[in-house]
Coordinates of C-alpha atoms in Angstrom, one line a residue:
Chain A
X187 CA 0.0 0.0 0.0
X188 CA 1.2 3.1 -1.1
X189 CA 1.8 5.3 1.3
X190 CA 1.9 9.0 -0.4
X191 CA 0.4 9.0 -3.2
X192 CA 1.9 11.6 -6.1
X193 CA 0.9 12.8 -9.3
X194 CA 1.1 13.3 -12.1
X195 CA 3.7 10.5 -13.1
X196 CA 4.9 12.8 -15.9
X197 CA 4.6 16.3 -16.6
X198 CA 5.9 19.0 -19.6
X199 CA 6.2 22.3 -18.9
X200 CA 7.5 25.3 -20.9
X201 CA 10.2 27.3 -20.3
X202 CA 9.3 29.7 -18.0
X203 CA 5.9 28.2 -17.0
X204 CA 4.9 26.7 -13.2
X205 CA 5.2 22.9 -12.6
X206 CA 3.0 21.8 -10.2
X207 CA 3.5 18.4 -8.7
X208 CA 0.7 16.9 -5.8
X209 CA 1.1 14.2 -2.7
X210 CA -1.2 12.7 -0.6
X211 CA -1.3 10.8 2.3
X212 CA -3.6 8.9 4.8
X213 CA -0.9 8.9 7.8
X214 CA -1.6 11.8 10.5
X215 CA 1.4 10.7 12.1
X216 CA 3.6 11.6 9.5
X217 CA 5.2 15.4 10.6
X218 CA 8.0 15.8 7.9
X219 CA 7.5 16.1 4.2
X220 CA 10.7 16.6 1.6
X221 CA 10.6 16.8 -1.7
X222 CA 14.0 15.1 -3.4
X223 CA 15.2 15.8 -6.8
X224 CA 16.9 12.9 -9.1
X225 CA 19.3 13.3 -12.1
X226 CA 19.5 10.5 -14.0
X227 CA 22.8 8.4 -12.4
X228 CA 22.5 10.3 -9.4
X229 CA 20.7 9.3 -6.2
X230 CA 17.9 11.9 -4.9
X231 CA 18.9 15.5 -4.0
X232 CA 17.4 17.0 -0.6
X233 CA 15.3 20.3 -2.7
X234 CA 12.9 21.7 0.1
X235 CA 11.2 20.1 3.2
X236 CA 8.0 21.7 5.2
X237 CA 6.7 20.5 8.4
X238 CA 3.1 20.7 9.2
X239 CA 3.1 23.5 11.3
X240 CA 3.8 25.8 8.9
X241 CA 1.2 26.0 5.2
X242 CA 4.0 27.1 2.7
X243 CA 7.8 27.0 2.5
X244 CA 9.7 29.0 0.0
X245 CA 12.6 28.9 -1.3
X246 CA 14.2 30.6 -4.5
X247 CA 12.0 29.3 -7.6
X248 CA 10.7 26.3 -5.6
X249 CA 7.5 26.8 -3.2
X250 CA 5.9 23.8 -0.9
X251 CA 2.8 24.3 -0.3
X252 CA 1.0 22.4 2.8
X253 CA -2.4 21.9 3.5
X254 CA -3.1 19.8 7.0
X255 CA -6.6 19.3 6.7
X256 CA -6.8 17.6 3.3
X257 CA -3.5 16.0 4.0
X258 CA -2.0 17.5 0.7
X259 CA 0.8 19.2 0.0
X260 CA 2.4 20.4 -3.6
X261 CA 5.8 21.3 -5.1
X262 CA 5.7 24.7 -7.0
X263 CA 8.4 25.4 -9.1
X264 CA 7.9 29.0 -10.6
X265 CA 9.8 29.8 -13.7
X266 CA 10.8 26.5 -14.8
X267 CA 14.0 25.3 -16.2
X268 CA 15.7 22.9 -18.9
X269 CA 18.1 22.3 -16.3
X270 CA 14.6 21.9 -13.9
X271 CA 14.0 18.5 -16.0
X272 CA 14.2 15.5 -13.6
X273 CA 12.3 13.5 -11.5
X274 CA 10.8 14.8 -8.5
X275 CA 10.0 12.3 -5.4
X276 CA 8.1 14.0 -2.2
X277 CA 8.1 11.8 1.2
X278 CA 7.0 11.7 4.6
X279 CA 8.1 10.4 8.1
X280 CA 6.5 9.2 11.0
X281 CA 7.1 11.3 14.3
X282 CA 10.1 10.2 15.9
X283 CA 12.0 8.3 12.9
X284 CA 13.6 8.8 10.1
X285 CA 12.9 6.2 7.7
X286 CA 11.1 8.4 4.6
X287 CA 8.0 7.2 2.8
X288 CA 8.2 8.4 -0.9
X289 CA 5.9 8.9 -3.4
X290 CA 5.9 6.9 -6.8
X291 CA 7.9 10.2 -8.6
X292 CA 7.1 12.7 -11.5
X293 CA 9.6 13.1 -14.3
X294 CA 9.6 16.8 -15.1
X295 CA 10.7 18.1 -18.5
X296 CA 10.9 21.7 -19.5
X297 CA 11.0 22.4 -22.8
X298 CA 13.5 25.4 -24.0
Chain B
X236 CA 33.1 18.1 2.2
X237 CA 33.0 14.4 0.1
X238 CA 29.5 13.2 -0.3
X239 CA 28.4 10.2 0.2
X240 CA 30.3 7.5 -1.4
X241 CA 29.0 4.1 -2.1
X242 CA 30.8 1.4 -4.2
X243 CA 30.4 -0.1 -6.3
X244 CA 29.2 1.5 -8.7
X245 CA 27.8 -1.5 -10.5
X246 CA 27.4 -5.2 -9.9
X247 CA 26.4 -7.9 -11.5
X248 CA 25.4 -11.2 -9.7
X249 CA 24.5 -14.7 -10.7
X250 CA 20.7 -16.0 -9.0
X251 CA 21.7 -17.6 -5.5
X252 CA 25.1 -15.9 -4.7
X253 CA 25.3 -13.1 -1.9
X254 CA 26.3 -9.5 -2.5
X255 CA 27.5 -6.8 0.0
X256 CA 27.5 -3.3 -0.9
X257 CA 29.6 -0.4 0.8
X258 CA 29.0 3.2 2.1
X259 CA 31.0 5.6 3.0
X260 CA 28.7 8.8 4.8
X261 CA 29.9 12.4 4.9
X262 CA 32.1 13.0 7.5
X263 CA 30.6 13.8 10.9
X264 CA 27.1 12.0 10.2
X265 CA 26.5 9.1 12.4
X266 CA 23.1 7.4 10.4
X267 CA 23.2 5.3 7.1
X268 CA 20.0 4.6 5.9
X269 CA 19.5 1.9 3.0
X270 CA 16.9 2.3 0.3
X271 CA 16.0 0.4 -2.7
X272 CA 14.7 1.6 -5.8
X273 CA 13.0 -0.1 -9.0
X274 CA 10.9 0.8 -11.7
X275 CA 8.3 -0.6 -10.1
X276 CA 8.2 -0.5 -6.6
X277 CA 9.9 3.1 -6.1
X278 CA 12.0 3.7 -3.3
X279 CA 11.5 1.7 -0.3
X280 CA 13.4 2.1 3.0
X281 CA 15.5 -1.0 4.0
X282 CA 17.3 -0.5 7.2
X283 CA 18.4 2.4 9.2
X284 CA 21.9 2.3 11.5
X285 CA 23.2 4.8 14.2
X286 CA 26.3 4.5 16.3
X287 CA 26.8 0.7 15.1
X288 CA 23.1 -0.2 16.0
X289 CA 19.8 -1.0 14.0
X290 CA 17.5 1.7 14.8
X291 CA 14.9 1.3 12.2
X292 CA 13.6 -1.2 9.7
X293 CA 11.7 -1.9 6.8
X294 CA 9.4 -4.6 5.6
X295 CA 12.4 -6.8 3.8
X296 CA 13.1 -10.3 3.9
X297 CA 15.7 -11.5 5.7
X298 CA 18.1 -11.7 3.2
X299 CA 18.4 -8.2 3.7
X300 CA 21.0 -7.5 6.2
X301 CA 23.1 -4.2 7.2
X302 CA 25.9 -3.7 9.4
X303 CA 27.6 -0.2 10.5
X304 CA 31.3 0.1 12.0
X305 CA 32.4 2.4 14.7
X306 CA 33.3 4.8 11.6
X307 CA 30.1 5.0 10.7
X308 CA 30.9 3.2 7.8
X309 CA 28.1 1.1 6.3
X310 CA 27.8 -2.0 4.9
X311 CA 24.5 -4.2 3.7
X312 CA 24.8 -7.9 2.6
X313 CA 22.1 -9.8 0.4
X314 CA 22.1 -13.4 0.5
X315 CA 20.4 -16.0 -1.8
X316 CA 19.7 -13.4 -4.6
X317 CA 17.0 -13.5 -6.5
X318 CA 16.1 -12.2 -9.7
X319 CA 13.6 -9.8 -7.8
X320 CA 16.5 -8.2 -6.1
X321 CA 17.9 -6.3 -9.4
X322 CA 17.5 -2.5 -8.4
X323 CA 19.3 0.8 -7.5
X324 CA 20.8 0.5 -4.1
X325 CA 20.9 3.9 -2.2
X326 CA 22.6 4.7 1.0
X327 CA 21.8 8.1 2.6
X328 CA 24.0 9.7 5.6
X329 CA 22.8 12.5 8.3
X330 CA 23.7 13.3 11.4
X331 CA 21.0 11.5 13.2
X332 CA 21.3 13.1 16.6
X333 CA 18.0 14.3 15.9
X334 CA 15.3 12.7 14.1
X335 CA 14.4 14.2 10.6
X336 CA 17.6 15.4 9.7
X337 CA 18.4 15.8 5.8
X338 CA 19.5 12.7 4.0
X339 CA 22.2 12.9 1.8
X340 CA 22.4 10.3 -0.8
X341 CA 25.3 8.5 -2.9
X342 CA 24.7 7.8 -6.3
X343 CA 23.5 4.2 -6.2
X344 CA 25.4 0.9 -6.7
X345 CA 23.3 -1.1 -9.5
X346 CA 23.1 -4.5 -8.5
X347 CA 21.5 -6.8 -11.8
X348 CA 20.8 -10.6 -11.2
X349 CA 20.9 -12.8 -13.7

């Protein structure tokens, strides 16, 4: 059983556009959500984390966006890249641990 | 600061031999986590180790096993591979002193079992 769910499982943005990439989960226990970024060959890339306490994180192009009661939460990347293009995992942990949960991934390309 | 270093970089195994894999975490960090990633089941957490014990673990068989030396040097053994097992192993390093602290991954040692 999955537990965060993400979508879309692909997405093509122009350059300069805003990519918008959702998770869900069922798990109120869960109190830390990263997003990771992935190059091909590389392993995933620590890009932004939020905890629930808080309903948006930014930082530089890249936005989180939280919402507690719907157990959502969003990756906005505002004027997006070529060198944006990857795949894009958001995750979860449980209070107290640090094993992540990650969601299923959304490879991101911007087209020039 | 060196990253995380795992080796190696590629492997490639015959069904029912054993494997280990190697990580090296950034200097100072005292947890190694172990994740597995395939096409089709994602990334999925194997076992997590601070200060030379197992403080967290995933839903693997058995076969899956990890160790972690006083340098916090990591090490994680599969035995009796099976074809299954071919997938991106990734080792992540953070302080751990506290809980949620940032992973930092290595790149991945490919393990393919034919």
């Amino acid at each position: 059983q999955q537990q965060v769910k993400q979508s879309p499982q692909s997405l093509i943005v122009q350059k300069g556009g805003i990519s918008i990439i959702n998770c869900a989960y069922e798990n109120t226990a869960f109190d830390y959500f990263p997003w990771y970024q992935q190059f091909p060959g590389k392993g995933p890339a620590l890009l932004i984390a939020i905890r629930p306490d808080v309903s948006e994180k930014k930082e530089g192009r890249f936005t989180i966006s939280f919402n507690k009661s719907a157990k959502q939460f969003s990756l906005h990347i505002m004027d997006s890249q070529p060198g944006d293009s990857a795949t894009y995992f958001c995750a979860a942990s449980l209070t107290g641990a640090n094993n992540l949960f990650f969601g299923t991934g959304t490879r991101l390309t911007v087209i020039p | 600061k060196a990253g995380v270093t795992q080796t190696p970089r590629y492997l490639i195994k015959t069904r029912g031999q054993q494997v280990t894999l190697s990580c090296s975490p950034i200097s100072g960090h005292r947890s190694v986590s172990w994740y597995q990633q395939t096409p089709g089941q994602g990334l999925q957490f194997l076992f997590e180790y601070f200060s030379e014990t197992q403080r967290n673990k995933g839903n693997f068989p058995g076969r899956f096993s990890g160790r972690q030396f006083s340098n916090s040097r990591s090490e994680m053994n599969v035995s009796t591979l099976e074809l299954g097992d071919s997938a991106l192993y990734l080792c992540a390093s953070s302080l751990g002193g506290t809980y949620n602290s940032p992973l930092h991954f290595g790149n991945g040692t490919r393990l393919t079992v034919t």
